[in-house]
């Protein structure tokens, strides 16, 4: 008899980031194969994760300079 376990979004995220045990990973894989609602949620999370990983952003040079200037002025105050 199969036990029906309700996996949460958090469970799926842990699985996607390989933070589940081997046993739990296998159980989630089986559940994804047999539950189309869970499979849809898994696919959506997986696609979102891939899109986030492909985004390359960097701060504006003005922001970097502002941070460096603040750090420099803070260091001068501490040394005084």
mmCIF file of C-alpha atoms in Angstrom:
data_model
loop_
_atom_site.group_PDB
_atom_site.id
_atom_site.type_symbol
_atom_site.label_atom_id
_atom_site.label_comp_id
_atom_site.label_asym_id
_atom_site.label_seq_id
_atom_site.Cartn_x
_atom_site.Cartn_y
_atom_site.Cartn_z
ATOM 1 C CA UNK A 1 0.000 0.000 0.000
ATOM 2 C CA UNK A 2 1.385 3.407 -0.985
ATOM 3 C CA UNK A 3 1.373 6.147 1.582
ATOM 4 C CA UNK A 4 0.215 9.512 0.297
ATOM 5 C CA UNK A 5 2.548 12.200 1.565
ATOM 6 C CA UNK A 6 1.750 15.833 0.852
ATOM 7 C CA UNK A 7 4.965 17.564 -0.132
ATOM 8 C CA UNK A 8 5.216 21.298 0.375
ATOM 9 C CA UNK A 9 6.798 23.946 -1.815
ATOM 10 C CA UNK A 10 9.623 24.005 0.720
ATOM 11 C CA UNK A 11 10.165 20.255 0.214
ATOM 12 C CA UNK A 12 10.366 20.789 -3.538
ATOM 13 C CA UNK A 13 12.810 23.684 -3.135
ATOM 14 C CA UNK A 14 15.048 21.592 -0.895
ATOM 15 C CA UNK A 15 14.896 18.804 -3.489
ATOM 16 C CA UNK A 16 15.783 21.212 -6.326
ATOM 17 C CA UNK A 17 18.761 22.556 -4.368
ATOM 18 C CA UNK A 18 19.828 18.989 -3.456
ATOM 19 C CA UNK A 19 19.254 19.524 0.254
ATOM 20 C CA UNK A 20 17.229 16.356 0.831
ATOM 21 C CA UNK A 21 18.447 12.950 1.906
ATOM 22 C CA UNK A 22 18.736 10.203 -0.697
ATOM 23 C CA UNK A 23 15.651 8.488 0.688
ATOM 24 C CA UNK A 24 13.552 11.656 0.682
ATOM 25 C CA UNK A 25 14.793 12.584 -2.804
ATOM 26 C CA UNK A 26 13.650 9.210 -4.138
ATOM 27 C CA UNK A 27 10.264 9.600 -2.424
ATOM 28 C CA UNK A 28 9.806 13.077 -3.923
ATOM 29 C CA UNK A 29 10.807 11.786 -7.378
ATOM 30 C CA UNK A 30 8.193 9.046 -7.114
ATOM 31 C CA UNK A 31 5.564 11.525 -5.939
ATOM 32 C CA UNK A 32 6.362 13.891 -8.829
ATOM 33 C CA UNK A 33 5.878 11.041 -11.287
ATOM 34 C CA UNK A 34 2.524 10.007 -9.872
ATOM 35 C CA UNK A 35 0.943 13.353 -8.844
ATOM 36 C CA UNK A 36 0.341 15.776 -11.709
ATOM 37 C CA UNK A 37 -0.355 18.722 -9.363
ATOM 38 C CA UNK A 38 2.995 18.191 -7.663
ATOM 39 C CA UNK A 39 4.680 17.733 -11.054
ATOM 40 C CA UNK A 40 3.249 21.058 -12.268
ATOM 41 C CA UNK A 41 4.484 22.846 -9.158
ATOM 42 C CA UNK A 42 7.894 21.179 -9.474
ATOM 43 C CA UNK A 43 8.176 22.215 -13.136
ATOM 44 C CA UNK A 44 7.219 25.800 -12.322
ATOM 45 C CA UNK A 45 9.778 25.994 -9.502
ATOM 46 C CA UNK A 46 12.442 24.392 -11.666
ATOM 47 C CA UNK A 47 11.864 26.847 -14.512
ATOM 48 C CA UNK A 48 11.889 29.778 -12.090
ATOM 49 C CA UNK A 49 15.136 28.557 -10.570
ATOM 50 C CA UNK A 50 16.757 28.308 -14.015
ATOM 51 C CA UNK A 51 15.615 31.814 -14.918
ATOM 52 C CA UNK A 52 16.979 33.229 -11.656
ATOM 53 C CA UNK A 53 20.296 31.468 -12.200
ATOM 54 C CA UNK A 54 20.610 32.982 -15.669
ATOM 55 C CA UNK A 55 20.159 36.590 -14.529
ATOM 56 C CA UNK A 56 23.440 38.457 -14.359
ATOM 57 C CA UNK A 57 23.195 41.732 -12.509
ATOM 58 C CA UNK A 58 25.854 44.007 -11.138
ATOM 59 C CA UNK A 59 25.635 47.240 -9.199
ATOM 60 C CA UNK A 60 26.105 50.605 -10.878
ATOM 61 C CA UNK A 61 29.626 52.052 -10.583
ATOM 62 C CA UNK A 62 28.156 54.986 -8.608
ATOM 63 C CA UNK A 63 26.814 52.557 -5.998
ATOM 64 C CA UNK A 64 30.172 50.842 -5.657
ATOM 65 C CA UNK A 65 31.949 54.179 -5.248
ATOM 66 C CA UNK A 66 29.425 55.334 -2.635
ATOM 67 C CA UNK A 67 30.020 52.161 -0.605
ATOM 68 C CA UNK A 68 33.801 52.441 -0.898
ATOM 69 C CA UNK A 69 33.741 56.123 0.088
ATOM 70 C CA UNK A 70 31.532 55.358 3.083
ATOM 71 C CA UNK A 71 33.848 52.535 4.155
ATOM 72 C CA UNK A 72 36.880 54.811 3.807
ATOM 73 C CA UNK A 73 35.276 57.614 5.845
ATOM 74 C CA UNK A 74 34.149 55.134 8.513
ATOM 75 C CA UNK A 75 37.678 53.724 8.786
ATOM 76 C CA UNK A 76 39.094 57.258 9.168
ATOM 77 C CA UNK A 77 36.653 58.003 12.015
ATOM 78 C CA UNK A 78 37.561 54.794 13.836
ATOM 79 C CA UNK A 79 41.309 55.448 13.510
ATOM 80 C CA UNK A 80 40.996 59.018 14.853
#
